């Protein structure tokens, strides 16, 4: 398969701070690479380098077949960039924003107007098209921003945290438009702090922490790497926790994890259905009626936690000792967890 | 090359649209300078003693024009910082356009706006009795020199904005730069009353040179000079200063733009 983006050993330092310590990435054409990592991990720096906004101190990269260092103008002709903050001119209308990009791309005035109308339609902004962008909601701005980066129909699209700060509805809508682009053959490099976003959109993931890629693979590969399924049992009375832990310990080689806060106990599930029924029988014997008895596949949250020692949502500094966090078991989060009743 | 020009025009057009969209901005760049003309011409004019028969009204106009040109430092700097911090500069830099066109578009648009301001001030000045006495060519020469100063200040502002990248810092710093430049000059007061050392500083202040030059070209009285070189040859001195300033600041601003990254 043709490669749309390659990066080898990208390095960038600001004084003593090594933002990138040698990033390697490969994105086959027509696929989505999710770059995952906490704030300050180097995601944005990587995108800025690949979009020709920043010179790397070392390493090399090609985008859409062009060498970043030698053919930056060719690279710019073939990319669209949507940064972390919607880059729209607030005092122009949505239409004028897109038309301006079209004119700067030398489409000619008439073609720029036509393309703007087309994109406004595609992004559901036709009605708002002649209002100043200042009056737009966060979601509308993001869509306008994305539309503006698609004027030239670029084969490679960089999306730097495209849905940060958006409400759920806007996020889902933006995901759909990104999927549309991918369906039309666009290659996407997407950075995100939202594990679910990566799970939803990306074909492959690269997890970046402290300036290096610490893991990569498909979302499923990464989840498997961190350890398949867990049995999680929640009880109504905290007094039952110890007994529950004993019952689960009997079916697993690993010690159960007790979370007082959620009144739940969990163990890695290795013994399949037999272990499940043994656990259920054990609980029954002790007279414990669980509130919840569920098998849960590890989420990307767990992947992230296991790989970096802190969750993706934190700001790069673990709030508590990482081991502390792991002890407290699977983190509660806004992610949809795959729960199946046993 | 033609593409760079059309890109610059498209980007300058963006700022013109801002004005059309928010006419109150046009008021801002019109009413304040006109108020200066009226306040200085009438109120201060009645108390100020200056050489010549035209009185303070004639004396002050070149000074107020120059002050408005100085203010272009802030105008451009703030504009550049805003574009930088809302990500527009990133967007433009990721486009296959000549990178110079963004700054040329910005400074060009600011030059057009300051020309408008200048025209309105001249009109009001005329209404309250200011006259240029040396004919059309020299008068236009005076305005040309002032506008060249405005353009140079814009580029200086662009450099400051791209370097500091923060609106508050930029406003504060450009205020600090503008104060002494405007007031330690002959823009508002004749220099003969100043103590010797201060007078020397004020006479070598480039703003004084531009003000003297435009007074000379407008044929407005400006009193005796102490023989400082820029005061004796104000037109040549101001042209040299402005051209040198542009030659230094334009490439520096270009380089700052290449590396520009928003500060958030």
Coordinates of C-alpha atoms in Angstrom, one line a residue:
Chain A
X1 CA 0.0 0.0 0.0
X2 CA 1.2 3.5 -0.8
X3 CA 2.4 5.5 2.1
X4 CA 1.0 9.0 2.7
X5 CA 3.1 10.1 5.7
X6 CA 6.4 8.8 6.9
X7 CA 8.4 10.3 9.7
X8 CA 11.8 9.1 10.9
X9 CA 13.5 10.2 14.0
X10 CA 11.8 13.6 14.3
X11 CA 13.5 15.6 17.0
X12 CA 12.7 19.0 18.4
X13 CA 14.0 20.8 21.5
X14 CA 13.2 24.1 23.1
X15 CA 16.3 24.9 25.2
X16 CA 16.5 22.1 27.7
X17 CA 13.1 20.8 27.0
X18 CA 13.1 17.9 24.5
X19 CA 9.7 18.1 23.0
X20 CA 10.3 15.3 20.5
X21 CA 13.0 12.7 21.1
X22 CA 12.8 10.8 17.8
X23 CA 9.3 10.2 16.5
X24 CA 8.8 7.5 13.9
X25 CA 5.4 7.3 12.1
X26 CA 4.1 5.6 9.0
X27 CA 0.6 6.2 7.7
X28 CA -0.6 4.2 4.6
X29 CA -2.6 6.2 2.1
X30 CA -6.3 6.3 2.8
X31 CA -6.0 5.3 6.5
X32 CA -6.4 7.1 9.8
X33 CA -3.6 7.2 12.3
X34 CA -4.6 8.3 15.7
X35 CA -1.9 9.9 17.7
X36 CA -2.7 9.6 21.3
X37 CA -1.1 11.2 24.3
X38 CA -1.5 13.6 27.2
X39 CA -0.9 17.3 27.0
X40 CA 2.7 18.1 26.4
X41 CA 3.5 14.7 25.0
X42 CA 4.5 16.1 21.7
X43 CA 1.4 15.6 19.6
X44 CA 1.0 19.2 18.5
X45 CA 4.7 19.6 17.8
X46 CA 4.6 16.5 15.6
X47 CA 1.7 17.9 13.6
X48 CA 3.2 21.3 13.3
X49 CA 6.4 19.8 11.9
X50 CA 4.5 17.6 9.5
X51 CA 2.4 20.6 8.3
X52 CA 5.6 22.6 7.6
X53 CA 4.9 25.1 10.4
X54 CA 7.9 24.1 12.4
X55 CA 11.4 23.0 11.5
X56 CA 12.5 19.8 13.2
X57 CA 16.0 19.8 14.7
X58 CA 16.6 16.3 13.3
X59 CA 15.0 13.5 11.4
X60 CA 13.2 13.5 8.1
X61 CA 9.7 13.1 6.9
X62 CA 7.7 12.9 3.7
X63 CA 4.1 13.9 3.3
X64 CA 2.1 12.9 0.2
X65 CA 5.3 11.8 -1.3
X66 CA 7.2 15.1 -0.9
X67 CA 10.2 15.7 1.3
X68 CA 9.3 18.0 4.1
X69 CA 12.6 19.8 4.2
X70 CA 13.2 20.0 0.4
X71 CA 9.7 20.5 -1.0
X72 CA 7.7 22.4 1.7
X73 CA 5.5 24.2 -0.9
X74 CA 4.5 20.9 -2.6
X75 CA 3.7 19.5 0.9
X76 CA 1.5 22.6 1.6
X77 CA -0.3 22.0 -1.7
X78 CA -1.3 18.5 -0.5
X79 CA -2.3 19.0 3.1
X80 CA -5.2 20.4 5.1
X81 CA -4.6 21.4 8.7
X82 CA -7.1 21.9 11.4
X83 CA -5.4 23.1 14.6
X84 CA -6.4 22.9 18.2
X85 CA -8.2 26.2 18.1
X86 CA -10.6 26.8 15.3
X87 CA -8.6 29.1 12.9
X88 CA -11.4 31.2 11.5
X89 CA -11.5 34.9 11.0
X90 CA -14.3 35.9 13.4
X91 CA -15.2 39.1 11.6
X92 CA -15.7 37.4 8.2
X93 CA -18.8 35.4 7.4
X94 CA -18.4 31.6 7.2
X95 CA -18.7 32.0 3.4
X96 CA -16.0 34.7 3.2
X97 CA -13.7 32.6 5.3
X98 CA -13.8 29.7 2.9
X99 CA -13.7 32.0 -0.2
X100 CA -10.6 33.7 1.1
X101 CA -8.8 30.3 1.3
X102 CA -10.0 29.5 -2.2
X103 CA -8.7 32.8 -3.5
X104 CA -5.4 32.2 -1.7
X105 CA -5.2 28.8 -3.4
X106 CA -5.7 30.6 -6.7
X107 CA -8.9 28.8 -7.6
X108 CA -10.1 32.0 -9.2
X109 CA -12.9 34.0 -7.7
X110 CA -15.8 32.2 -9.3
X111 CA -14.5 28.8 -8.5
X112 CA -13.7 29.9 -4.9
X113 CA -17.3 31.0 -4.5
X114 CA -18.6 27.8 -5.9
X115 CA -16.4 25.7 -3.7
X116 CA -17.4 27.7 -0.6
X117 CA -21.1 27.1 -1.3
X118 CA -20.4 23.4 -1.8
X119 CA -18.5 23.1 1.5
X120 CA -21.0 25.1 3.5
X121 CA -23.7 22.8 2.2
X122 CA -21.6 19.7 3.0
X123 CA -21.0 20.9 6.6
X124 CA -24.5 22.1 7.2
X125 CA -23.5 25.7 7.4
X126 CA -25.5 27.1 4.4
X127 CA -28.0 28.9 6.6
X128 CA -25.3 30.4 8.8
X129 CA -23.0 31.0 5.8
X130 CA -23.6 34.8 5.6
X131 CA -23.3 35.4 9.3
X132 CA -20.1 36.5 10.9
X133 CA -18.2 33.6 12.3
X134 CA -18.1 35.4 15.6
X135 CA -21.8 34.4 16.1
X136 CA -21.1 30.7 15.5
X137 CA -21.2 28.0 18.2
X138 CA -18.1 26.0 19.1
X139 CA -19.3 23.1 16.9
X140 CA -20.1 25.4 14.0
X141 CA -16.6 27.0 14.2
X142 CA -14.9 23.6 14.2
X143 CA -16.9 22.6 11.2
X144 CA -16.1 25.8 9.4
X145 CA -12.4 25.3 10.3
X146 CA -12.5 21.8 8.9
X147 CA -14.3 23.0 5.8
X148 CA -11.6 25.7 5.3
X149 CA -8.9 23.1 5.4
X150 CA -10.7 21.0 2.8
X151 CA -11.0 23.7 0.1
X152 CA -8.2 22.3 -2.0
X153 CA -9.4 18.7 -1.5
X154 CA -6.1 17.8 0.1
X155 CA -5.1 14.1 0.0
X156 CA -3.6 14.4 3.5
X157 CA -5.4 15.9 6.4
X158 CA -3.9 16.8 9.8
X159 CA -6.5 17.2 12.6
X160 CA -5.0 18.4 15.9
X161 CA -7.5 17.6 18.6
X162 CA -10.4 18.4 16.4
X163 CA -13.1 17.9 18.9
X164 CA -11.5 19.3 22.1
X165 CA -14.1 21.3 24.0
X166 CA -17.0 20.2 21.9
X167 CA -20.3 18.9 23.3
X168 CA -21.3 15.3 22.5
X169 CA -23.6 16.1 19.6
X170 CA -21.1 18.3 17.8
X171 CA -18.4 15.7 18.4
X172 CA -20.5 13.0 16.8
X173 CA -21.3 15.2 13.9
X174 CA -17.6 16.0 13.4
X175 CA -16.7 12.4 13.5
X176 CA -19.1 11.7 10.7
X177 CA -17.6 14.4 8.5
X178 CA -14.1 13.0 9.2
X179 CA -15.3 9.5 8.3
X180 CA -16.8 11.0 5.0
X181 CA -13.3 12.3 4.2
X182 CA -11.7 9.0 4.8
X183 CA -14.3 7.2 2.7
X184 CA -13.3 9.5 -0.2
X185 CA -9.7 8.4 0.2
X186 CA -8.2 11.1 2.4
X187 CA -5.4 10.1 4.7
X188 CA -5.9 11.5 8.1
X189 CA -3.4 12.0 11.0
X190 CA -5.5 12.8 14.0
X191 CA -4.3 13.7 17.5
X192 CA -6.5 13.4 20.4
X193 CA -6.7 13.0 24.1
X194 CA -9.9 11.2 23.8
X195 CA -9.3 7.5 23.8
X196 CA -12.8 6.8 22.5
X197 CA -12.2 9.2 19.6
X198 CA -9.2 7.3 18.6
X199 CA -11.0 4.0 19.0
X200 CA -13.9 5.3 16.8
X201 CA -11.9 6.8 14.0
X202 CA -8.4 5.4 13.8
X203 CA -7.2 2.4 11.9
X204 CA -4.0 2.4 13.8
X205 CA -2.8 4.2 16.9
X206 CA 0.5 5.6 18.0
X207 CA 0.7 6.4 21.6
X208 CA 3.1 9.3 22.3
X209 CA 4.4 10.2 25.8
X210 CA 7.3 12.5 26.6
X211 CA 8.3 12.9 23.0
X212 CA 8.6 9.3 21.9
X213 CA 6.2 6.7 20.5
X214 CA 5.7 4.3 23.3
X215 CA 3.3 1.9 21.5
X216 CA 1.6 1.5 18.2
X217 CA -0.8 -0.9 16.6
X218 CA -4.5 -1.3 15.9
X219 CA -6.8 -0.3 18.7
X220 CA -7.6 -4.0 19.2
X221 CA -3.9 -5.0 19.3
X222 CA -3.2 -2.4 21.9
X223 CA -6.1 -3.5 24.0
X224 CA -5.1 -7.1 23.8
X225 CA -1.5 -6.2 24.7
X226 CA -2.7 -4.7 28.0
X227 CA -4.6 -7.8 29.0
X228 CA -7.9 -9.0 27.7
X229 CA -11.0 -9.2 29.9
X230 CA -11.7 -8.5 33.5
X231 CA -14.5 -9.7 35.7
X232 CA -15.9 -6.9 37.7
X233 CA -18.3 -7.4 40.6
X234 CA -20.0 -4.6 42.5
X235 CA -21.8 -5.1 45.8
X236 CA -24.3 -3.0 47.7
X237 CA -22.7 -3.3 51.1
X238 CA -19.1 -2.3 51.6
X239 CA -18.9 -5.0 54.3
X240 CA -19.2 -7.6 51.6
X241 CA -16.1 -6.4 49.7
X242 CA -13.6 -8.6 51.6
X243 CA -15.7 -11.8 51.0
X244 CA -16.2 -10.9 47.4
X245 CA -12.5 -10.5 47.0
X246 CA -12.0 -14.0 48.5
X247 CA -14.5 -15.5 46.1
X248 CA -12.9 -13.9 43.0
X249 CA -9.3 -14.7 44.2
X250 CA -10.3 -18.4 44.0
X251 CA -10.8 -18.2 40.3
X252 CA -7.8 -16.2 39.2
X253 CA -4.1 -16.5 39.6
X254 CA -3.8 -12.7 40.1
X255 CA -4.9 -10.9 43.3
X256 CA -8.2 -9.1 42.9
X257 CA -8.3 -5.3 42.9
X258 CA -10.7 -3.8 45.4
X259 CA -12.2 -0.4 44.8
X260 CA -13.8 0.9 47.9
X261 CA -15.2 3.9 46.2
X262 CA -17.3 2.0 43.6
X263 CA -17.7 -0.9 46.0
X264 CA -16.4 -3.2 43.3
X265 CA -13.8 -6.0 43.0
X266 CA -12.2 -7.0 39.7
X267 CA -9.8 -9.7 38.5
X268 CA -8.3 -10.6 35.1
X269 CA -10.5 -13.2 33.5
X270 CA -8.3 -16.1 32.3
X271 CA -10.4 -19.2 32.9
X272 CA -13.3 -18.4 30.5
X273 CA -16.8 -19.5 31.2
X274 CA -15.7 -22.1 33.8
X275 CA -14.1 -19.4 35.9
X276 CA -17.2 -17.2 35.5
X277 CA -19.5 -19.9 36.8
X278 CA -17.1 -20.8 39.6
X279 CA -17.0 -17.1 40.6
X280 CA -20.8 -16.9 40.6
X281 CA -21.1 -20.1 42.6
X282 CA -18.5 -18.8 45.1
X283 CA -20.5 -15.6 45.6
X284 CA -23.7 -17.5 46.0
X285 CA -22.1 -19.8 48.6
X286 CA -21.1 -16.8 50.7
X287 CA -24.6 -15.4 50.3
X288 CA -23.5 -12.3 48.4
X289 CA -26.0 -10.8 46.0
X290 CA -23.9 -8.7 43.6
X291 CA -25.3 -5.4 42.3
X292 CA -23.4 -5.8 39.1
X293 CA -21.6 -8.8 37.7
X294 CA -19.9 -8.0 34.4
X295 CA -17.1 -9.0 32.0
X296 CA -15.4 -5.9 30.7
X297 CA -12.9 -5.7 27.9
X298 CA -10.1 -3.3 28.6
X299 CA -10.7 0.1 27.1
X300 CA -8.1 2.4 25.6
X301 CA -8.2 4.1 29.0
X302 CA -6.6 1.0 30.5
X303 CA -4.2 0.8 27.6
X304 CA -3.1 4.4 28.3
X305 CA -2.9 3.9 32.0
X306 CA -0.8 0.8 31.6
X307 CA 1.5 2.3 29.1
X308 CA 2.1 5.7 30.6
X309 CA 1.2 5.3 34.2
X310 CA -1.4 8.1 33.9
X311 CA -4.6 8.5 32.0
X312 CA -5.0 10.3 28.8
X313 CA -7.3 12.9 30.3
X314 CA -4.7 14.1 32.8
X315 CA -2.4 16.9 31.9
X316 CA 0.8 14.9 31.7
X317 CA 1.4 15.0 35.4
X318 CA -0.1 12.1 37.2
X319 CA -2.2 13.5 40.0
X320 CA -1.4 10.7 42.3
X321 CA 1.3 8.0 42.3
X322 CA 0.7 5.8 39.3
X323 CA 0.8 2.7 41.3
X324 CA -1.9 4.2 43.5
X325 CA -4.1 4.7 40.5
X326 CA -3.6 1.2 39.3
X327 CA -4.5 -0.2 42.7
X328 CA -7.8 1.7 42.6
X329 CA -8.7 -0.4 39.6
X330 CA -10.3 0.6 36.3
X331 CA -10.8 4.3 36.2
X332 CA -14.2 5.7 35.9
X333 CA -14.5 7.8 32.8
X334 CA -17.0 9.1 30.3
X335 CA -16.0 6.4 27.9
X336 CA -18.6 3.8 26.9
X337 CA -17.4 0.6 28.5
X338 CA -18.3 -2.6 26.8
X339 CA -20.3 -4.3 29.5
X340 CA -22.0 -7.5 28.9
X341 CA -24.1 -9.2 31.4
X342 CA -22.6 -12.6 32.3
Chain B
X1 CA 5.4 37.4 -8.1
X2 CA 2.0 38.3 -9.4
X3 CA 0.6 35.6 -7.2
X4 CA 2.3 37.2 -4.2
X5 CA 0.7 40.5 -5.1
X6 CA -2.8 39.0 -5.6
X7 CA -2.4 37.0 -2.3
X8 CA -1.4 40.2 -0.5
X9 CA -4.4 42.0 -2.0
X10 CA -6.7 39.2 -1.0
X11 CA -5.4 39.3 2.6
X12 CA -5.6 43.1 2.7
X13 CA -9.1 42.8 1.4
X14 CA -9.9 40.7 4.5
X15 CA -9.2 43.7 6.7
X16 CA -11.2 46.0 4.6
X17 CA -14.1 43.6 5.0
X18 CA -13.7 43.8 8.8
X19 CA -14.2 47.6 8.5
X20 CA -17.3 47.1 6.4
X21 CA -18.6 44.6 8.8
X22 CA -17.9 46.7 11.9
X23 CA -18.3 50.4 10.9
X24 CA -17.7 51.4 14.5
X25 CA -14.0 50.5 13.8
X26 CA -14.0 53.2 11.1
X27 CA -15.4 55.6 13.7
X28 CA -12.5 54.6 16.0
X29 CA -9.8 55.5 13.4
X30 CA -11.6 58.7 12.4
X31 CA -13.2 60.3 15.5
X32 CA -10.2 60.1 17.8
X33 CA -7.7 61.7 15.5
X34 CA -10.2 64.4 14.6
X35 CA -10.8 65.0 18.2
X36 CA -7.0 65.5 18.6
X37 CA -7.1 68.1 15.8
X38 CA -9.9 70.0 17.5
X39 CA -8.6 69.7 21.1
X40 CA -5.0 70.6 20.2
X41 CA -6.0 73.2 17.6
X42 CA -8.6 75.0 19.6
X43 CA -8.1 74.3 23.3
X44 CA -4.3 74.1 23.6
X45 CA -3.9 76.5 20.6
X46 CA -5.4 79.4 22.6
X47 CA -2.7 79.0 25.3
X48 CA 0.4 78.0 23.3
X49 CA 2.8 80.6 22.0
X50 CA 4.6 79.4 18.8
X51 CA 6.6 81.2 16.2
X52 CA 5.0 82.4 13.0
X53 CA 1.7 83.9 12.1
X54 CA -0.3 80.7 11.6
X55 CA -0.3 80.1 15.3
X56 CA -0.5 76.7 17.1
X57 CA -3.1 75.4 14.6
X58 CA -0.6 75.4 11.9
X59 CA 2.2 74.3 14.1
X60 CA 0.4 71.3 15.6
X61 CA -1.0 69.6 12.5
X62 CA 2.3 67.9 11.4
X63 CA 2.7 66.8 15.0
X64 CA -0.7 65.2 15.2
X65 CA -0.2 63.5 11.8
X66 CA 3.1 62.1 13.1
X67 CA 1.5 60.9 16.3
X68 CA -1.2 59.0 14.4
X69 CA 1.5 57.4 12.3
X70 CA 3.3 56.3 15.4
X71 CA 0.1 54.7 16.6
X72 CA 0.4 52.3 13.7
X73 CA 2.9 50.4 15.8
X74 CA 0.1 49.3 18.1
X75 CA -2.5 48.8 15.4
X76 CA -0.4 46.4 13.4
X77 CA 1.1 44.7 16.4
X78 CA -2.3 43.9 17.9
X79 CA -3.7 42.8 14.6
X80 CA -0.8 40.4 14.0
X81 CA -1.0 39.0 17.6
X82 CA -4.7 38.4 17.2
X83 CA -4.2 36.5 13.9
X84 CA -1.4 34.5 15.5
X85 CA -3.3 33.5 18.6
X86 CA -6.5 32.5 16.9
X87 CA -4.7 30.2 14.6
X88 CA -5.1 32.1 11.4
X89 CA -1.4 32.5 10.9
X90 CA -1.0 28.7 11.2
X91 CA -3.7 28.4 8.6
X92 CA -2.0 30.8 6.2
X93 CA 1.4 29.4 6.8
X94 CA 0.2 25.9 5.9
X95 CA -1.1 27.2 2.5
X96 CA 1.1 27.2 -0.6
X97 CA 1.3 31.0 -0.7
X98 CA 4.2 33.4 -0.5
X99 CA 4.8 33.8 3.2
X100 CA 5.6 37.5 2.7
X101 CA 2.0 38.1 1.5
X102 CA 0.5 37.8 4.9
X103 CA 2.6 40.6 6.4
X104 CA 2.4 42.7 3.2
X105 CA -1.3 42.4 3.2
X106 CA -1.5 43.4 6.9
X107 CA 0.8 46.4 6.6
X108 CA -0.7 47.4 3.3
X109 CA -4.2 47.4 4.7
X110 CA -3.1 49.4 7.7
X111 CA -1.5 51.9 5.4
X112 CA -4.7 52.3 3.5
X113 CA -6.6 52.8 6.8
X114 CA -4.1 55.4 8.1
X115 CA -4.4 57.2 4.8
X116 CA -8.1 57.5 5.4
X117 CA -7.4 58.8 8.9
X118 CA -5.0 61.3 7.6
X119 CA -7.4 62.6 5.0
X120 CA -10.1 63.1 7.5
X121 CA -7.8 64.9 9.8
X122 CA -6.6 67.1 7.0
X123 CA -10.1 68.0 6.2
X124 CA -11.0 68.9 9.7
X125 CA -7.7 70.8 10.0
X126 CA -8.6 72.8 6.9
X127 CA -12.0 73.6 8.4
X128 CA -10.5 75.0 11.6
X129 CA -8.0 77.0 9.6
X130 CA -4.9 74.9 8.9
X131 CA -3.3 75.6 5.5
X132 CA -0.5 74.2 3.5
X133 CA 1.3 77.0 1.7
X134 CA 3.7 75.4 -0.7
X135 CA 1.5 74.1 -3.5
X136 CA 0.2 70.7 -4.3
X137 CA 3.4 68.8 -4.9
X138 CA 5.2 69.7 -1.7
X139 CA 2.0 69.2 0.3
X140 CA 1.6 65.7 -1.2
X141 CA 5.3 65.2 -0.5
X142 CA 4.6 66.0 3.2
X143 CA 1.8 63.5 3.3
X144 CA 3.9 61.0 1.5
X145 CA 6.6 61.2 4.0
X146 CA 4.2 60.9 6.9
X147 CA 2.6 57.8 5.3
X148 CA 6.0 56.3 4.7
X149 CA 6.5 56.8 8.5
X150 CA 3.2 55.1 9.1
X151 CA 4.2 52.2 6.9
X152 CA 7.6 51.8 8.7
X153 CA 5.8 51.9 12.1
X154 CA 3.4 49.2 10.8
X155 CA 6.4 46.9 10.0
X156 CA 7.9 47.7 13.4
X157 CA 4.6 46.8 15.0
X158 CA 4.5 43.5 13.0
X159 CA 8.0 42.7 14.3
X160 CA 7.0 43.5 17.9
X161 CA 3.7 41.5 17.6
X162 CA 5.4 38.5 16.2
X163 CA 8.1 38.6 18.8
X164 CA 6.0 39.1 21.9
X165 CA 2.8 37.3 20.8
X166 CA 0.6 38.6 23.6
X167 CA -1.8 41.5 23.2
X168 CA -1.4 42.9 26.7
X169 CA 2.4 42.9 26.5
X170 CA 2.3 44.3 23.0
X171 CA 0.0 47.2 23.9
X172 CA 2.0 48.0 27.0
X173 CA 5.3 47.9 25.2
X174 CA 4.2 49.9 22.2
X175 CA 2.8 52.5 24.6
X176 CA 6.2 52.7 26.3
X177 CA 7.9 53.1 22.9
X178 CA 5.5 55.7 21.6
X179 CA 5.4 58.0 24.6
X180 CA 8.9 59.3 24.5
X181 CA 9.0 59.2 20.7
X182 CA 5.9 61.4 20.5
X183 CA 6.5 63.8 23.4
X184 CA 10.3 64.1 23.4
X185 CA 9.9 65.6 20.0
X186 CA 8.9 68.8 18.4
X187 CA 5.4 67.3 17.5
X188 CA 3.6 69.3 20.2
X189 CA 5.9 71.9 21.5
X190 CA 8.7 74.0 20.1
X191 CA 12.1 72.8 21.4
X192 CA 13.7 76.1 22.1
X193 CA 12.4 76.2 25.7
X194 CA 13.9 72.8 26.6
X195 CA 17.2 72.5 28.6
X196 CA 20.1 72.0 26.4
X197 CA 20.6 68.2 26.7
X198 CA 16.9 67.4 26.4
X199 CA 16.8 69.6 23.4
X200 CA 19.6 67.7 21.8
X201 CA 17.8 64.4 22.4
X202 CA 14.5 65.8 21.0
X203 CA 16.2 67.2 17.9
X204 CA 17.8 63.9 17.1
X205 CA 14.6 62.0 17.7
X206 CA 13.6 60.7 14.3
X207 CA 10.0 61.8 14.9
X208 CA 11.2 65.4 15.1
X209 CA 12.8 65.0 11.8
X210 CA 9.7 63.7 10.2
X211 CA 7.6 66.5 11.8
X212 CA 10.0 69.2 10.8
X213 CA 10.2 67.8 7.3
X214 CA 6.4 67.8 6.8
X215 CA 6.2 71.3 8.4
X216 CA 8.8 72.4 5.9
X217 CA 6.9 70.8 3.0
X218 CA 3.5 72.1 4.1
X219 CA 5.1 75.6 4.6
X220 CA 4.1 75.7 8.2
X221 CA 6.2 77.8 10.6
X222 CA 8.5 75.8 12.9
X223 CA 10.8 78.3 14.6
X224 CA 14.6 78.3 14.9
X225 CA 16.7 75.2 15.1
X226 CA 19.8 74.8 17.1
X227 CA 21.8 73.5 14.2
X228 CA 21.5 69.8 14.9
X229 CA 22.0 67.9 11.7
X230 CA 18.5 66.3 11.3
X231 CA 16.9 69.6 12.2
X232 CA 18.8 71.4 9.5
X233 CA 18.0 68.8 6.8
X234 CA 14.8 67.3 8.0
X235 CA 13.5 65.8 4.7
X236 CA 16.8 64.1 3.9
X237 CA 17.2 62.9 7.5
X238 CA 13.7 61.5 7.8
X239 CA 13.9 59.7 4.4
X240 CA 17.2 58.1 5.4
X241 CA 15.9 57.1 8.9
X242 CA 12.7 55.6 7.5
X243 CA 14.4 53.7 4.6
X244 CA 17.0 52.3 6.9
X245 CA 14.4 51.4 9.5
X246 CA 12.4 49.5 6.8
X247 CA 15.4 47.8 5.5
X248 CA 16.2 46.5 9.0
X249 CA 12.7 45.8 10.2
X250 CA 11.1 44.1 7.1
X251 CA 13.5 41.2 6.9
X252 CA 13.4 40.8 10.7
X253 CA 9.6 40.7 10.7
X254 CA 9.8 38.2 7.8
X255 CA 12.1 36.0 9.9
X256 CA 9.9 36.3 13.0
X257 CA 6.9 35.3 10.8
X258 CA 8.7 32.2 9.6
X259 CA 9.1 31.0 13.1
X260 CA 5.9 32.4 14.5
X261 CA 4.0 30.2 16.8
X262 CA 1.1 31.2 18.9
X263 CA 1.6 31.6 22.6
X264 CA -1.3 30.2 24.5

